[in-house]
Coordinates of C-alpha atoms in Angstrom, one line a residue:
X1 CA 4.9 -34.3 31.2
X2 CA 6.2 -37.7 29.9
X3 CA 6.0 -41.1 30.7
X4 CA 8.5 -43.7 29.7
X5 CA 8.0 -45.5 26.9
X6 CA 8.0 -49.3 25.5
X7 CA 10.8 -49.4 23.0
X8 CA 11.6 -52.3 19.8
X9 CA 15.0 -53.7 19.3
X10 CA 17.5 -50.6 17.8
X11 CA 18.1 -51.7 13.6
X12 CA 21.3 -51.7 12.4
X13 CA 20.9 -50.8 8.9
X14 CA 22.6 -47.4 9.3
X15 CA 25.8 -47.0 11.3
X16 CA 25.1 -44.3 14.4
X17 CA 28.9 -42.7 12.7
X18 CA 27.4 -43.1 8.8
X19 CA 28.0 -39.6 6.9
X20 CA 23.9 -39.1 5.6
X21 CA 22.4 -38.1 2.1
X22 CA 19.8 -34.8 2.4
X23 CA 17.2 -33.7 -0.8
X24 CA 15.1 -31.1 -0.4
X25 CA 11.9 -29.8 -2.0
X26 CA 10.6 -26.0 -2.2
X27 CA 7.2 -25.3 -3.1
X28 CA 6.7 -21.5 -4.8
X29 CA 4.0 -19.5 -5.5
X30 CA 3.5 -17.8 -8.8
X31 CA 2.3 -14.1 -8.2
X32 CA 1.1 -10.8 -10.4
X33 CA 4.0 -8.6 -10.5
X34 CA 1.5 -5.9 -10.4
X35 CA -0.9 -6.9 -7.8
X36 CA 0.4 -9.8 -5.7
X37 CA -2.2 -11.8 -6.7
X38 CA -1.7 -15.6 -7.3
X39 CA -1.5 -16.2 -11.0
X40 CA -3.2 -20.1 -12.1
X41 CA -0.1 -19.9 -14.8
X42 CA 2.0 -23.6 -13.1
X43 CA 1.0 -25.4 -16.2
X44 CA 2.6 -22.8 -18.3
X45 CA 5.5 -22.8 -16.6
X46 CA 5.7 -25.9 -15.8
X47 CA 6.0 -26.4 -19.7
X48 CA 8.6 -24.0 -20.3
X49 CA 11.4 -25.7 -18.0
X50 CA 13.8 -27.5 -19.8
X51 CA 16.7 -29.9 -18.9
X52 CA 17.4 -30.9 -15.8
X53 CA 15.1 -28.2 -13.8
X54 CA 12.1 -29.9 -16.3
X55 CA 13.4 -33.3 -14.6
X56 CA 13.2 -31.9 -11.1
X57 CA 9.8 -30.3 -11.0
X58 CA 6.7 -31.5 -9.6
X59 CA 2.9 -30.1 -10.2
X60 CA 1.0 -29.3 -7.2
X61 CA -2.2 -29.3 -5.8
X62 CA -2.6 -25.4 -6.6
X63 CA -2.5 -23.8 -10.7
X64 CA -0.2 -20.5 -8.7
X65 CA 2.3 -23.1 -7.4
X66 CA 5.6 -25.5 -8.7
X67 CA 7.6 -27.6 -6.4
X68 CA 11.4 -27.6 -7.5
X69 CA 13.3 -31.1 -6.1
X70 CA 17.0 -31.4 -5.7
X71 CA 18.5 -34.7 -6.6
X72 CA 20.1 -36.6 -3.8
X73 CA 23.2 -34.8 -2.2
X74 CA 26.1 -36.0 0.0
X75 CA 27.2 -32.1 0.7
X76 CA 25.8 -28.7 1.8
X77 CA 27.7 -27.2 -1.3
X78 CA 26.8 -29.6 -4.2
X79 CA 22.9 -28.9 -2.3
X80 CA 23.2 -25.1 -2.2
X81 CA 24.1 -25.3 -6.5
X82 CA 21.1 -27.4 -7.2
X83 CA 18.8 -25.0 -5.2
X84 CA 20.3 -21.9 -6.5
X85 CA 19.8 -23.4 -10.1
X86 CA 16.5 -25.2 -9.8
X87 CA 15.0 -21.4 -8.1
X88 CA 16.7 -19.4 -11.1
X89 CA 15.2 -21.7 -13.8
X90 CA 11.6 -21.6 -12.5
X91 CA 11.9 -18.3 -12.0
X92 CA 12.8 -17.5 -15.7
X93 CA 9.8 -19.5 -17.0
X94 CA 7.6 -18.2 -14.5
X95 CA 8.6 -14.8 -15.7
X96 CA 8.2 -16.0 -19.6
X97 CA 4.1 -16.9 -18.1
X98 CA 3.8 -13.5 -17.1
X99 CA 4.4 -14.5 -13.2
X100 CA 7.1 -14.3 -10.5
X101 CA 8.6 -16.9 -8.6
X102 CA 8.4 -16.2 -4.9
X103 CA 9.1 -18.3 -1.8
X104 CA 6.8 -17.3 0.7
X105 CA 5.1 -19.4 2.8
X106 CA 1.3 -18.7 2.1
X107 CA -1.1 -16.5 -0.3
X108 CA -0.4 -12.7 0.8
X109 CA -2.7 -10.9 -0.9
X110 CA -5.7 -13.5 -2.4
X111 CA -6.2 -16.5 -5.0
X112 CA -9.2 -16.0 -7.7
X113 CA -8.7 -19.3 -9.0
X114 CA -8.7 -22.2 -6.7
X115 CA -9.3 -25.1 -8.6
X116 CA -7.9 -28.2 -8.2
X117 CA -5.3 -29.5 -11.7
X118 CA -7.2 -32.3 -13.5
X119 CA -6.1 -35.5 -12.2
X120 CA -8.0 -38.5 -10.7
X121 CA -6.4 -37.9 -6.8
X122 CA -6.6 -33.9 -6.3
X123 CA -10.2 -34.3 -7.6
X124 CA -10.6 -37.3 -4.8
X125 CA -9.8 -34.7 -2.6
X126 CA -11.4 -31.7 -3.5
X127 CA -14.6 -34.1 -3.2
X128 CA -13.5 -35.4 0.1
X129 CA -12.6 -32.3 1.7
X130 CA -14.5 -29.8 0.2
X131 CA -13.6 -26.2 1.2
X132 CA -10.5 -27.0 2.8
X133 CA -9.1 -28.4 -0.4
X134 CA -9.5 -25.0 -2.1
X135 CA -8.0 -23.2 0.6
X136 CA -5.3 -20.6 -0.6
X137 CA -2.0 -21.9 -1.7
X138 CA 0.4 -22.2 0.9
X139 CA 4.0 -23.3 0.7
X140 CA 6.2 -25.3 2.2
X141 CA 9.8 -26.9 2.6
X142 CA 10.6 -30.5 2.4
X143 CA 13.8 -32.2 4.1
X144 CA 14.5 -35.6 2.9
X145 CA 17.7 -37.6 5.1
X146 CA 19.0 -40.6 4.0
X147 CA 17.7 -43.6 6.2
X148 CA 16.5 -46.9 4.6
X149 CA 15.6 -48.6 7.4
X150 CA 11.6 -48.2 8.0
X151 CA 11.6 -49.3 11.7
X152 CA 15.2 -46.9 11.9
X153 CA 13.2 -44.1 10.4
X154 CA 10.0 -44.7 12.8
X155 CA 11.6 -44.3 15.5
X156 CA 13.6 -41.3 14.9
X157 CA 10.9 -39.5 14.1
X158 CA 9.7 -40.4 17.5
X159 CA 13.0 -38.7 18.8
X160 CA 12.9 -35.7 16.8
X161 CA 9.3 -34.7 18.2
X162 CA 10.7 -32.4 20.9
X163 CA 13.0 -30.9 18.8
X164 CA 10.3 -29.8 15.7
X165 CA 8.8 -26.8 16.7
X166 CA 12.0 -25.3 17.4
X167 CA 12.9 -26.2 13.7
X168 CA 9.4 -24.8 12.5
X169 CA 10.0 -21.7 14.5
X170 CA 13.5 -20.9 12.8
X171 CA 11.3 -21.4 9.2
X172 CA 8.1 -19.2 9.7
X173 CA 7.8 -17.2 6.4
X174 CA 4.1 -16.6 6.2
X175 CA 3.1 -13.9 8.4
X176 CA 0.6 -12.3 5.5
X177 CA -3.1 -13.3 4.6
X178 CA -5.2 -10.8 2.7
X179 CA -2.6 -8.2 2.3
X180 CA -2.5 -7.9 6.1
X181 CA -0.3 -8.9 9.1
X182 CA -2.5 -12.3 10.7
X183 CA -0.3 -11.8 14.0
X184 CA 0.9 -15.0 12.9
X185 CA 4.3 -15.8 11.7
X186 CA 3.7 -18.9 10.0
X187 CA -0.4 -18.7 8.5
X188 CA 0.6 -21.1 6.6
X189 CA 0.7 -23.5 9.6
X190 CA -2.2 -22.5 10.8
X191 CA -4.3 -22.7 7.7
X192 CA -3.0 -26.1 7.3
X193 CA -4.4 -27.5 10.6
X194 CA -7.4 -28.0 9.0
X195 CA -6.4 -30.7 7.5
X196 CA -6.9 -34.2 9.0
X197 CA -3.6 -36.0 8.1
X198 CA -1.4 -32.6 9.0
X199 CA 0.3 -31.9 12.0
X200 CA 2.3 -33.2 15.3
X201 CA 4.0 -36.5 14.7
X202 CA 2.6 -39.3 16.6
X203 CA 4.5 -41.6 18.8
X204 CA 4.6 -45.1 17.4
X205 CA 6.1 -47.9 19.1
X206 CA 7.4 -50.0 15.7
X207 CA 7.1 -49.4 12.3
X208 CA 4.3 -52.4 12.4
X209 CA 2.5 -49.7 14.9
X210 CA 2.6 -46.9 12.1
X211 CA 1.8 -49.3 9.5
X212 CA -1.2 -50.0 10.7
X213 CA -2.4 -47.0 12.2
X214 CA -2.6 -45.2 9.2
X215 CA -4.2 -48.5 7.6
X216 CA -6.9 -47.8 10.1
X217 CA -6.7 -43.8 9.4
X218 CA -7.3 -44.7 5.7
X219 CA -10.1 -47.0 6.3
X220 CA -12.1 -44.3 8.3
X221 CA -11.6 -41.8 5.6
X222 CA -9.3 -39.3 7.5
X223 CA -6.7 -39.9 4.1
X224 CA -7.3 -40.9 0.7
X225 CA -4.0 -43.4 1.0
X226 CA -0.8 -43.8 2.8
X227 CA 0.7 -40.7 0.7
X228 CA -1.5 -38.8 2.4
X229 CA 0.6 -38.8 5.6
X230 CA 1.5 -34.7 6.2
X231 CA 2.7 -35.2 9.7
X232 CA 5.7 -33.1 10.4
X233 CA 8.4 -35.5 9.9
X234 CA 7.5 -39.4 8.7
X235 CA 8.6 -42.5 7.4
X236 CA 8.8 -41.0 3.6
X237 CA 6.0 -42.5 1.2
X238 CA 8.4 -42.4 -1.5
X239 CA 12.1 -42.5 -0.5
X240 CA 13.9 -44.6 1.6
X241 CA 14.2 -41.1 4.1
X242 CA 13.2 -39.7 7.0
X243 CA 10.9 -36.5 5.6
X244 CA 10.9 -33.4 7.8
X245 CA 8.3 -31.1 6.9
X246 CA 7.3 -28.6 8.9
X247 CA 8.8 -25.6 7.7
X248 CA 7.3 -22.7 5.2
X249 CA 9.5 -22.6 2.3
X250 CA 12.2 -20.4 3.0
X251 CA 13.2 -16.9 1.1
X252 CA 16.5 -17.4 0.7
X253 CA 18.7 -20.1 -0.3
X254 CA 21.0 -20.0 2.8
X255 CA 18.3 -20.0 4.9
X256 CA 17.3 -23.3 3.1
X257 CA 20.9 -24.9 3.0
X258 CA 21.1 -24.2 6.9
X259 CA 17.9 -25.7 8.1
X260 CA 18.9 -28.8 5.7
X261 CA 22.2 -28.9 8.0
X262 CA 20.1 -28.8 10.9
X263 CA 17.6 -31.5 9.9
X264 CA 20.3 -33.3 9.1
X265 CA 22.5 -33.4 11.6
X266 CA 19.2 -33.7 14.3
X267 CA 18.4 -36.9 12.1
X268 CA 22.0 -38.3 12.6
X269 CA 21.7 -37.5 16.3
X270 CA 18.5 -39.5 16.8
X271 CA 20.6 -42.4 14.7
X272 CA 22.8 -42.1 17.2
X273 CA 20.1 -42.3 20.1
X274 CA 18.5 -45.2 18.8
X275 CA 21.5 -47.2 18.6
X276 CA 22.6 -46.0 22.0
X277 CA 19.3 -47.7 23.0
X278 CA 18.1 -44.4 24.6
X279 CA 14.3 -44.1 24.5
X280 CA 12.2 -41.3 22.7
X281 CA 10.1 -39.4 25.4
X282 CA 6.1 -40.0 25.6
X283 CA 5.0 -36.6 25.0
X284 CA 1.7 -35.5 25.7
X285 CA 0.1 -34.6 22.0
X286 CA -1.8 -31.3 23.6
X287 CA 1.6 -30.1 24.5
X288 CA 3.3 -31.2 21.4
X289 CA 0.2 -29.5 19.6
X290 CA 0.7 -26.5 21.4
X291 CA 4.4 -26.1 21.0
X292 CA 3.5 -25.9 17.5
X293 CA 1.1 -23.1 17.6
X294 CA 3.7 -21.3 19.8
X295 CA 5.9 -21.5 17.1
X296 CA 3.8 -20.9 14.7
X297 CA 2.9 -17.9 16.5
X298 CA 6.2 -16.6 17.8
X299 CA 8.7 -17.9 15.2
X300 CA 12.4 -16.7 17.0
X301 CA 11.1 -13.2 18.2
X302 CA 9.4 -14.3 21.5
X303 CA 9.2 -17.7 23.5
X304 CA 8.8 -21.1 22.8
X305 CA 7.5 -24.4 24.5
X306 CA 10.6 -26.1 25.9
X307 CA 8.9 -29.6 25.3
X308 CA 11.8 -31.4 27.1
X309 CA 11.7 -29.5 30.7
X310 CA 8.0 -28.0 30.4
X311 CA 7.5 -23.7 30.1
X312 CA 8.0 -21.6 27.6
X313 CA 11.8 -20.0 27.3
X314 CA 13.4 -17.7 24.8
X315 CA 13.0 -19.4 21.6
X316 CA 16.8 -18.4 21.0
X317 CA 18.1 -20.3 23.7
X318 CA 16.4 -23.7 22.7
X319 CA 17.8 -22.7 19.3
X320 CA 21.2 -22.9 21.1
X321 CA 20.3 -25.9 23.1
X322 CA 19.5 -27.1 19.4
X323 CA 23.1 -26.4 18.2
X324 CA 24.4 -28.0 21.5
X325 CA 23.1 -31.4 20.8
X326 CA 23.7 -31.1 17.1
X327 CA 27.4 -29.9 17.2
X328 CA 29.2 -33.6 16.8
X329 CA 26.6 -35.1 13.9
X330 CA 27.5 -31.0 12.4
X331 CA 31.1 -31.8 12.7
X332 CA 31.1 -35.5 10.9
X333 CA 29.5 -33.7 8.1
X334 CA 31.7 -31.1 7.7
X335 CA 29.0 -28.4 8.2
X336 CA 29.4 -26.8 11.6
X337 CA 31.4 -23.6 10.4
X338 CA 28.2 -23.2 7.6
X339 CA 25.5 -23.6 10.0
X340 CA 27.3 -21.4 13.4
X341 CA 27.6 -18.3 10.5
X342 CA 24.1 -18.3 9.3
X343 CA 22.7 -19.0 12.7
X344 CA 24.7 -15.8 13.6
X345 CA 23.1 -14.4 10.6
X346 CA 19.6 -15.2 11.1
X347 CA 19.6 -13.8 14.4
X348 CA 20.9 -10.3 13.1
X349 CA 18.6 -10.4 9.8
X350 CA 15.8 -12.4 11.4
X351 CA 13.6 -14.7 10.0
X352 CA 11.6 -14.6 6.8
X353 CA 8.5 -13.6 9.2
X354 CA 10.3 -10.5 10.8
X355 CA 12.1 -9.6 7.6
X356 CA 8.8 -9.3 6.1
X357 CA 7.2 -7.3 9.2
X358 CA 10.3 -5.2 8.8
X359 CA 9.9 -3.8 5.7
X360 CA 5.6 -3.4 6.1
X361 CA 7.1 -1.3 9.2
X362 CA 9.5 0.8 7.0
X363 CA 7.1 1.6 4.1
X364 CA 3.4 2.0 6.1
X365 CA 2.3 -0.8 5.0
X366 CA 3.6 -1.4 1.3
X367 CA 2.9 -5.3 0.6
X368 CA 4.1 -5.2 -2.5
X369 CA 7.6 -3.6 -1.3
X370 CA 7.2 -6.7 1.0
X371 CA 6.6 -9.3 -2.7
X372 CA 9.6 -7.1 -4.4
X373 CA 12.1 -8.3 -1.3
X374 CA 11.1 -11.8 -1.3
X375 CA 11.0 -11.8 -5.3
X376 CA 14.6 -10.7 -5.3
X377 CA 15.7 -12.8 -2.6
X378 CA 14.1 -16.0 -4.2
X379 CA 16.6 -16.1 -6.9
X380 CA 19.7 -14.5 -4.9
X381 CA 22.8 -16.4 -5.2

């Protein structure tokens, strides 16, 4: 299943015991109150943010969508305010544009308008990629953690591999496509492998090694640049962070603020293991890539690939084998009493996938009883 690994000298620039910074960013859609439809209104709204929330939005590759981007945070409390704020103010000026702000991880019902916003690079793309690149808008959340040392941050993404579907599964929020269940709990994952620069994160041996691999991915075409990297958690192409990003945006704020924690603290952990010397297993990239799709597929309300001892096993007891080798790098941060409640939590409620499927059970079908829950819980506090 593995095979041991050639490993560079452990950096020092972060201290295995340091306390870590976390951002996040949320993508949203922008929907039809009436119908569910994506509305192209992002320029609109866009427009209408003011202050600070005008400061921390981001226009993105779909009219029907607005990222929202926390400034850098040392606590899950000072993190939790910005996202509650940033979510309430989009949501107002999406509502002045005739819209709602919803975090959901991918188009439920269906997207008229699927043209690319006029700058020089989406356009590259759209040429490039053709039909992919006017796919249906899907959504997603960012993690950011605080580590400024590239060949540090290389190689703990090479540590958090095993650990990423599990974190993927605890965010599927997508299980709609056409105003109908896909079977999936995260379409969003699975309309984005189409992608060429999306998915698994490869193992690289030094930061030299992912330098120039995706020097050689760019010269073949496969991305436009090296911002073009989507793998699931990278080196990021604009911060001086480790960027986890495999999740669908999640509905609620909490959920948000724990799989931050989670993130987080798994980062500091794999600081820890890199320093220790302890190498990152050589796993196979079929098995990674099917761990994925399990997730994707299951979320927490079935099995999942236990990429560490091979199988599949109830996707909550990796969850608790999660929290296990989290619980000290929870501790140092002061989060472990947050993140044990809305575990707790998320297993009684369920995640945004089984909410969802919970509520098309209740009503026969209703998806716009399903847009009204998430709408509301977008903006709860």
């Amino acid at each position: 299943m593995t095979e041991r690994p050639a490993t560079a000298a452990p950096p020092r620039a972060v201290e295995p015991t340091a306390r870590l910074t976390l951002g996040v960013e949320e993508e949203f859609l922008l929907l039809d109150p009436a119908t569910g439809e994506s509305l192209p209104v992002a320029d609109r709204v866009l427009t209408a943010l003011r202050g600070a929330a005008r400061q921390q939005s981001r226009q993105e590759f779909r009219h029907s969508m607005v990222e929202m981007v926390t400034p850098v945070c040392a606590d899950l409390a000072e993190l939790r305010a910005h996202l509650v704020a940033l979510r309430r103010a989009a949501a107002d000026a999406a509502r002045a544009a005739g819209a709602r702000l919803v975090a959901v991880g991918a188009t439920p019902v269906c997207e008229a308008h699927r043209t690319v916003p006029d700058e020089a690079r989406y356009h590259a793309m759209s040429r490039r990629f053709g039909p992919v690149a006017h796919d249906p808008a899907v959504c997603g959340c960012h993690v950011h953690v605080g580590v400024p040392d590239r060949e540090l941050a290389v190689q703990v993404c090479n540590h958090l591999r095993p650990w990423l579907p599990v974190m993927q599964a605890l965010t599927v929020n997508s299980p709609l496509h056409d105003g109908r269940d896909t079977g999936h709990a995260s379409w969003r994952s699975l309309q984005l492998e189409r992608w060429p620069s999306i998915g698994p994160t490869p193992y690289f041996a030094s930061a030299a090694d992912y330098d120039a691999t995706v020097a050689a991915l760019v010269d073949a075409g496969i991305m436009l640049d090296p911002a073009m990297v989507y793998w699931y958690a990278r080196p990021s192409a604009s911060y001086p962070t480790v960027e986890v990003r495999v999740g669908d945006v999640c509905p609620a704020v909490d959920d948000t603020v724990l799989v931050a924690a989670l993130v987080r603290a798994l980062v500091a952990t794999m600081v820890e293991d890199v320093h220790a010397g302890r190498p990152a297993p050589r796993l196979r990239g079929c098995l990674v890539a099917a761990a994925h799709w399990r997730a994707a597929h299951e979320g927490l309300d079935g099995r999942l690939m236990d990429l560490r001892a091979g199988g599949a096993r109830p996707a909550w007891e990796l969850v608790a084998e999660l929290l296990a080798t989290v619980t000290p790098a929870l501790a140092r941060h002061g989060d472990l009493p947050y993140v044990g409640e809305q575990l707790a939590r998320l297993r009684r409620e369920g995640t945004g996938a089984a909410r969802q499927r919970r509520i098309i059970a209740r009503t026969g079908g209703d998806v716009r009883a399903v847009l009204d829950h998430l709408a509301a819980q977008t903006t709860a506090g």
